[in-house]
Amino acid sequence: NPVMLTKPHDAGLGLTVWSQYHAANQRQVAPIITPAYPAMNSTLAVSRQTLQIMHEEFCRGYEIIDRLWKDHQKGETKSKSDGTDDDANEKDPCEIFTELLEPSDFFIAYPNYLSLCIA
């Protein structure tokens, strides 16, 4: 299923508009459709392998956010139950997301690349 902010529309200017029913578009692995005219797949180069890597990273991000949210809720519950000052227990918002925003190990995990230069 494609990711779309709006349904593609044809403004009648003669440009090809992306359609999931077009045979060539059905082979696209992870279509994310642009909302502007003409609607087109902005992730045309995504393969099954890159989709798998993206999925792993989305799952990793979800796990971090889920854990941070649960830790945040535990902190709220604890401060309410023991009557302590909320401001004293509150973490800096930047500190909370430090783990999520740590530099990626992508280039360590995937050290080999193929570069094509087409002139």
XYZ file of N, CA and C in Angstrom:
357
model
N 0.833 -1.186 0.000
C 0.000 0.000 0.000
C 0.874 1.244 0.000
N 0.605 2.165 -0.894
C 1.413 3.385 -0.944
C 1.113 4.314 0.229
N 2.096 5.117 0.605
C 1.920 6.156 1.612
C 1.567 7.431 0.856
N 0.416 8.032 1.191
C -0.048 9.235 0.495
C -0.630 10.225 1.490
N -0.274 11.494 1.338
C -0.907 12.542 2.137
C -2.265 12.906 1.545
N -2.334 12.897 0.211
C -3.578 13.172 -0.501
C -3.678 12.190 -1.664
N -4.861 12.018 -2.185
C -5.015 11.162 -3.356
C -4.438 11.880 -4.575
N -3.728 11.152 -5.426
C -3.203 11.775 -6.647
C -4.344 12.291 -7.526
N -4.138 13.426 -8.120
C -5.144 13.986 -9.033
C -4.464 14.410 -10.333
N -5.216 14.379 -11.386
C -4.711 14.772 -12.694
C -5.231 16.172 -13.003
N -4.311 17.106 -13.123
C -4.694 18.493 -13.410
C -4.944 18.722 -14.894
N -4.771 17.671 -15.694
C -5.049 17.784 -17.115
C -3.996 18.549 -17.902
N -2.760 18.568 -17.406
C -1.692 19.291 -18.099
C -0.798 18.367 -18.910
N -1.212 17.122 -19.042
C -0.485 16.181 -19.876
C 0.675 15.462 -19.206
N 0.859 15.643 -17.915
C 1.936 14.963 -17.204
C 1.421 13.640 -16.623
N 2.301 12.649 -16.551
C 1.911 11.341 -16.031
C 1.758 11.410 -14.519
N 0.618 10.962 -14.023
C 0.318 10.950 -12.594
C 0.414 9.511 -12.102
N 1.067 9.321 -10.945
C 1.246 7.983 -10.381
C -0.112 7.351 -10.087
N -0.234 6.070 -10.413
C -1.443 5.299 -10.116
C -1.033 3.903 -9.688
N -1.615 3.410 -8.601
C -1.264 2.070 -8.124
C -1.765 0.986 -9.077
N -2.636 1.328 -9.974
C -3.179 0.336 -10.911
C -2.327 0.184 -12.165
N -1.378 1.076 -12.366
C -0.482 0.973 -13.514
C 0.464 -0.206 -13.279
N 0.658 -1.043 -14.273
C 1.433 -2.280 -14.119
C 2.848 -2.038 -13.593
N 3.536 -1.040 -14.104
C 4.915 -0.764 -13.670
C 4.962 -0.332 -12.209
N 3.936 0.357 -11.738
C 3.907 0.844 -10.357
C 3.627 -0.264 -9.350
N 3.045 -1.358 -9.787
C 2.728 -2.458 -8.874
C 3.979 -3.183 -8.395
N 5.089 -3.040 -9.103
C 6.343 -3.681 -8.701
C 7.146 -2.826 -7.725
N 6.719 -1.624 -7.463
C 7.450 -0.740 -6.552
C 7.296 -1.250 -5.119
N 8.407 -1.283 -4.403
C 8.463 -1.925 -3.092
C 7.872 -1.063 -1.978
N 8.214 0.225 -1.944
C 7.781 1.089 -0.845
C 7.376 2.461 -1.379
N 6.287 2.524 -2.127
C 5.917 3.813 -2.722
C 5.464 4.853 -1.694
N 6.100 6.020 -1.736
C 5.673 7.187 -0.967
C 5.376 8.253 -2.023
N 4.116 8.604 -2.142
C 3.642 9.434 -3.248
C 3.648 10.916 -2.870
N 4.244 11.728 -3.736
C 4.295 13.171 -3.495
C 2.892 13.756 -3.588
N 2.574 14.743 -2.737
C 1.230 15.329 -2.763
C 1.047 16.370 -3.862
N 2.138 16.828 -4.485
C 2.054 17.867 -5.503
C 1.834 17.252 -6.889
N 1.299 18.046 -7.784
C 1.100 17.604 -9.165
C 2.407 17.706 -9.914
N 2.784 16.751 -10.711
C 2.160 15.437 -10.872
C 2.610 14.496 -9.755
N 1.677 13.750 -9.203
C 1.994 12.804 -8.141
C 2.943 11.740 -8.678
N 4.027 11.500 -7.919
C 4.986 10.471 -8.333
C 5.592 9.827 -7.092
N 6.189 8.668 -7.295
C 6.810 7.924 -6.209
C 8.157 8.560 -5.885
N 8.306 9.055 -4.658
C 9.568 9.689 -4.268
C 10.598 8.669 -3.767
N 10.210 7.407 -3.675
C 11.131 6.361 -3.207
C 11.255 5.259 -4.250
N 11.377 5.646 -5.474
C 11.430 4.688 -6.573
C 12.623 3.739 -6.465
N 13.739 4.193 -5.909
C 14.959 3.384 -5.852
C 15.011 2.428 -4.660
N 13.970 2.377 -3.842
C 13.975 1.480 -2.683
C 13.798 0.041 -3.149
N 14.742 -0.801 -2.742
C 14.668 -2.232 -3.065
C 14.166 -2.993 -1.840
N 13.970 -4.276 -1.973
C 13.542 -5.089 -0.825
C 14.598 -5.046 0.287
N 15.879 -5.031 -0.101
C 16.948 -4.997 0.895
C 16.958 -3.659 1.644
N 16.820 -2.537 0.917
C 16.815 -1.249 1.599
C 15.543 -1.076 2.422
N 14.434 -1.642 1.964
C 13.197 -1.599 2.743
C 13.382 -2.364 4.057
N 14.079 -3.486 4.010
C 14.336 -4.259 5.226
C 15.176 -3.440 6.209
N 16.201 -2.748 5.703
C 17.043 -1.907 6.554
C 16.218 -0.759 7.144
N 15.387 -0.136 6.318
C 14.529 0.941 6.807
C 13.591 0.423 7.895
N 13.020 -0.754 7.686
C 12.108 -1.356 8.662
C 12.824 -1.608 9.983
N 14.049 -2.133 9.923
C 14.830 -2.380 11.137
C 15.085 -1.078 11.891
N 15.403 -0.008 11.161
C 15.658 1.279 11.797
C 14.378 1.882 12.382
N 13.248 1.734 11.674
C 11.976 2.213 12.219
C 11.639 1.466 13.504
N 11.867 0.152 13.519
C 11.599 -0.658 14.720
C 12.514 -0.239 15.869
N 13.791 0.012 15.564
C 14.737 0.441 16.596
C 14.293 1.788 17.180
N 13.902 2.715 16.324
C 13.424 4.013 16.781
C 12.163 3.885 17.617
N 11.251 3.006 17.199
C 10.017 2.791 17.955
C 10.323 2.249 19.347
N 11.243 1.279 19.425
C 11.594 0.694 20.723
C 12.189 1.746 21.658
N 13.037 2.626 21.124
C 13.633 3.677 21.941
C 12.554 4.638 22.432
N 11.695 5.098 21.522
C 10.625 6.032 21.893
C 9.666 5.386 22.888
N 9.313 4.124 22.670
C 8.406 3.417 23.570
C 9.007 3.338 24.977
N 10.287 2.994 25.061
C 10.956 2.904 26.362
C 11.031 4.278 27.025
N 11.368 5.313 26.247
C 11.415 6.666 26.794
C 10.046 7.105 27.308
N 9.010 6.780 26.566
C 7.650 7.153 26.974
C 7.254 6.439 28.262
N 7.573 5.146 28.352
C 7.254 4.385 29.571
C 8.039 4.914 30.763
N 9.318 5.253 30.552
C 10.126 5.835 31.624
C 9.543 7.177 32.056
N 9.100 7.969 31.085
C 8.490 9.270 31.372
C 7.222 9.096 32.207
N 6.384 8.128 31.829
C 5.149 7.891 32.578
C 5.438 7.403 33.995
N 6.453 6.555 34.160
C 6.828 6.086 35.498
C 7.261 7.266 36.354
N 8.016 8.185 35.770
C 8.472 9.373 36.499
C 7.323 10.249 36.938
N 6.318 10.413 36.066
C 5.136 11.218 36.408
C 4.367 10.557 37.535
N 4.175 9.241 37.453
C 3.420 8.501 38.458
C 4.133 8.569 39.801
N 5.463 8.414 39.789
C 6.240 8.430 41.019
C 6.163 9.795 41.689
N 6.342 10.877 40.900
C 6.329 12.214 41.488
C 4.945 12.566 42.031
N 3.886 12.078 41.401
C 2.530 12.351 41.890
C 2.249 11.568 43.159
N 2.737 10.322 43.229
C 2.427 9.476 44.377
C 3.236 9.851 45.614
N 4.477 10.325 45.436
C 5.285 10.661 46.611
C 5.223 12.147 46.971
N 4.495 12.940 46.173
C 4.279 14.343 46.489
C 5.494 15.225 46.299
N 6.486 14.772 45.553
C 7.682 15.586 45.325
C 7.406 16.663 44.292
N 8.295 17.606 44.228
C 8.180 18.732 43.293
C 8.408 18.241 41.865
N 7.444 18.491 40.969
C 7.543 18.049 39.574
C 8.748 18.661 38.865
N 9.048 19.928 39.146
C 10.155 20.604 38.458
C 11.501 19.977 38.801
N 11.636 19.473 40.004
C 12.905 18.873 40.424
C 13.166 17.559 39.705
N 12.105 16.815 39.377
C 12.244 15.503 38.728
C 12.232 15.583 37.216
N 11.882 16.727 36.671
C 11.717 16.852 35.232
C 13.073 16.891 34.531
N 13.236 16.067 33.512
C 14.479 16.040 32.741
C 14.405 17.075 31.631
N 15.580 17.503 31.223
C 15.688 18.411 30.086
C 15.189 17.666 28.845
N 14.292 18.244 28.040
C 13.777 17.556 26.843
C 14.883 17.093 25.899
N 15.962 17.864 25.812
C 17.076 17.459 24.942
C 17.743 16.195 25.475
N 17.822 16.081 26.794
C 18.444 14.917 27.420
C 17.621 13.653 27.175
N 16.316 13.794 27.162
C 15.427 12.641 26.985
C 15.668 11.969 25.635
N 15.879 12.754 24.583
C 16.006 12.202 23.235
C 17.445 11.959 22.797
N 18.392 12.081 23.709
C 19.804 11.889 23.364
C 20.043 10.534 22.724
N 19.493 9.477 23.317
C 19.712 8.128 22.782
C 19.143 7.974 21.378
N 17.966 8.530 21.158
C 17.341 8.424 19.844
C 18.152 9.160 18.774
N 18.765 10.255 19.154
C 19.474 11.093 18.196
C 20.976 10.840 18.157
N 21.433 9.744 18.753
C 22.850 9.400 18.701
C 23.260 9.159 17.254
N 24.532 9.438 16.930
C 24.994 9.175 15.565
C 24.786 7.712 15.184
N 24.427 7.496 13.956
C 24.139 6.149 13.462
C 25.414 5.348 13.243
N 25.308 4.038 13.409
C 26.423 3.141 13.093
C 26.240 2.538 11.697
N 25.466 3.218 10.857
C 25.136 2.706 9.529
C 26.380 2.352 8.720
N 27.368 3.241 8.728
C 28.558 3.025 7.903
C 29.471 1.948 8.474
N 29.289 1.609 9.740
C 30.016 0.487 10.335
C 29.287 -0.813 10.008
N 27.966 -0.781 10.132
C 27.160 -1.981 9.857
C 27.172 -2.348 8.366
N 27.289 -1.351 7.492
C 27.280 -1.569 6.046
C 28.510 -0.896 5.437
N 29.704 -1.524 5.568
C 30.942 -0.870 5.147
C 31.223 -0.913 3.643
N 30.522 -1.747 2.900
C 30.809 -1.898 1.467
C 29.759 -1.202 0.622
N 30.228 -0.432 -0.373
C 29.335 0.317 -1.246
C 29.763 0.160 -2.687
N 28.815 0.356 -3.553
C 29.090 0.378 -4.987
C 28.663 1.748 -5.492
N 29.583 2.450 -6.094
C 29.288 3.789 -6.598
C 29.285 3.750 -8.127
N 28.211 4.252 -8.719
C 28.104 4.320 -10.178
C 28.066 5.773 -10.597
N 28.918 6.126 -11.533
C 28.931 7.473 -12.087
C 28.552 7.348 -13.563
N 27.430 7.897 -13.935
C 26.958 7.817 -15.303
C 27.100 9.192 -15.929
N 27.886 9.245 -16.980
C 28.118 10.545 -17.609
C 27.406 10.633 -18.935
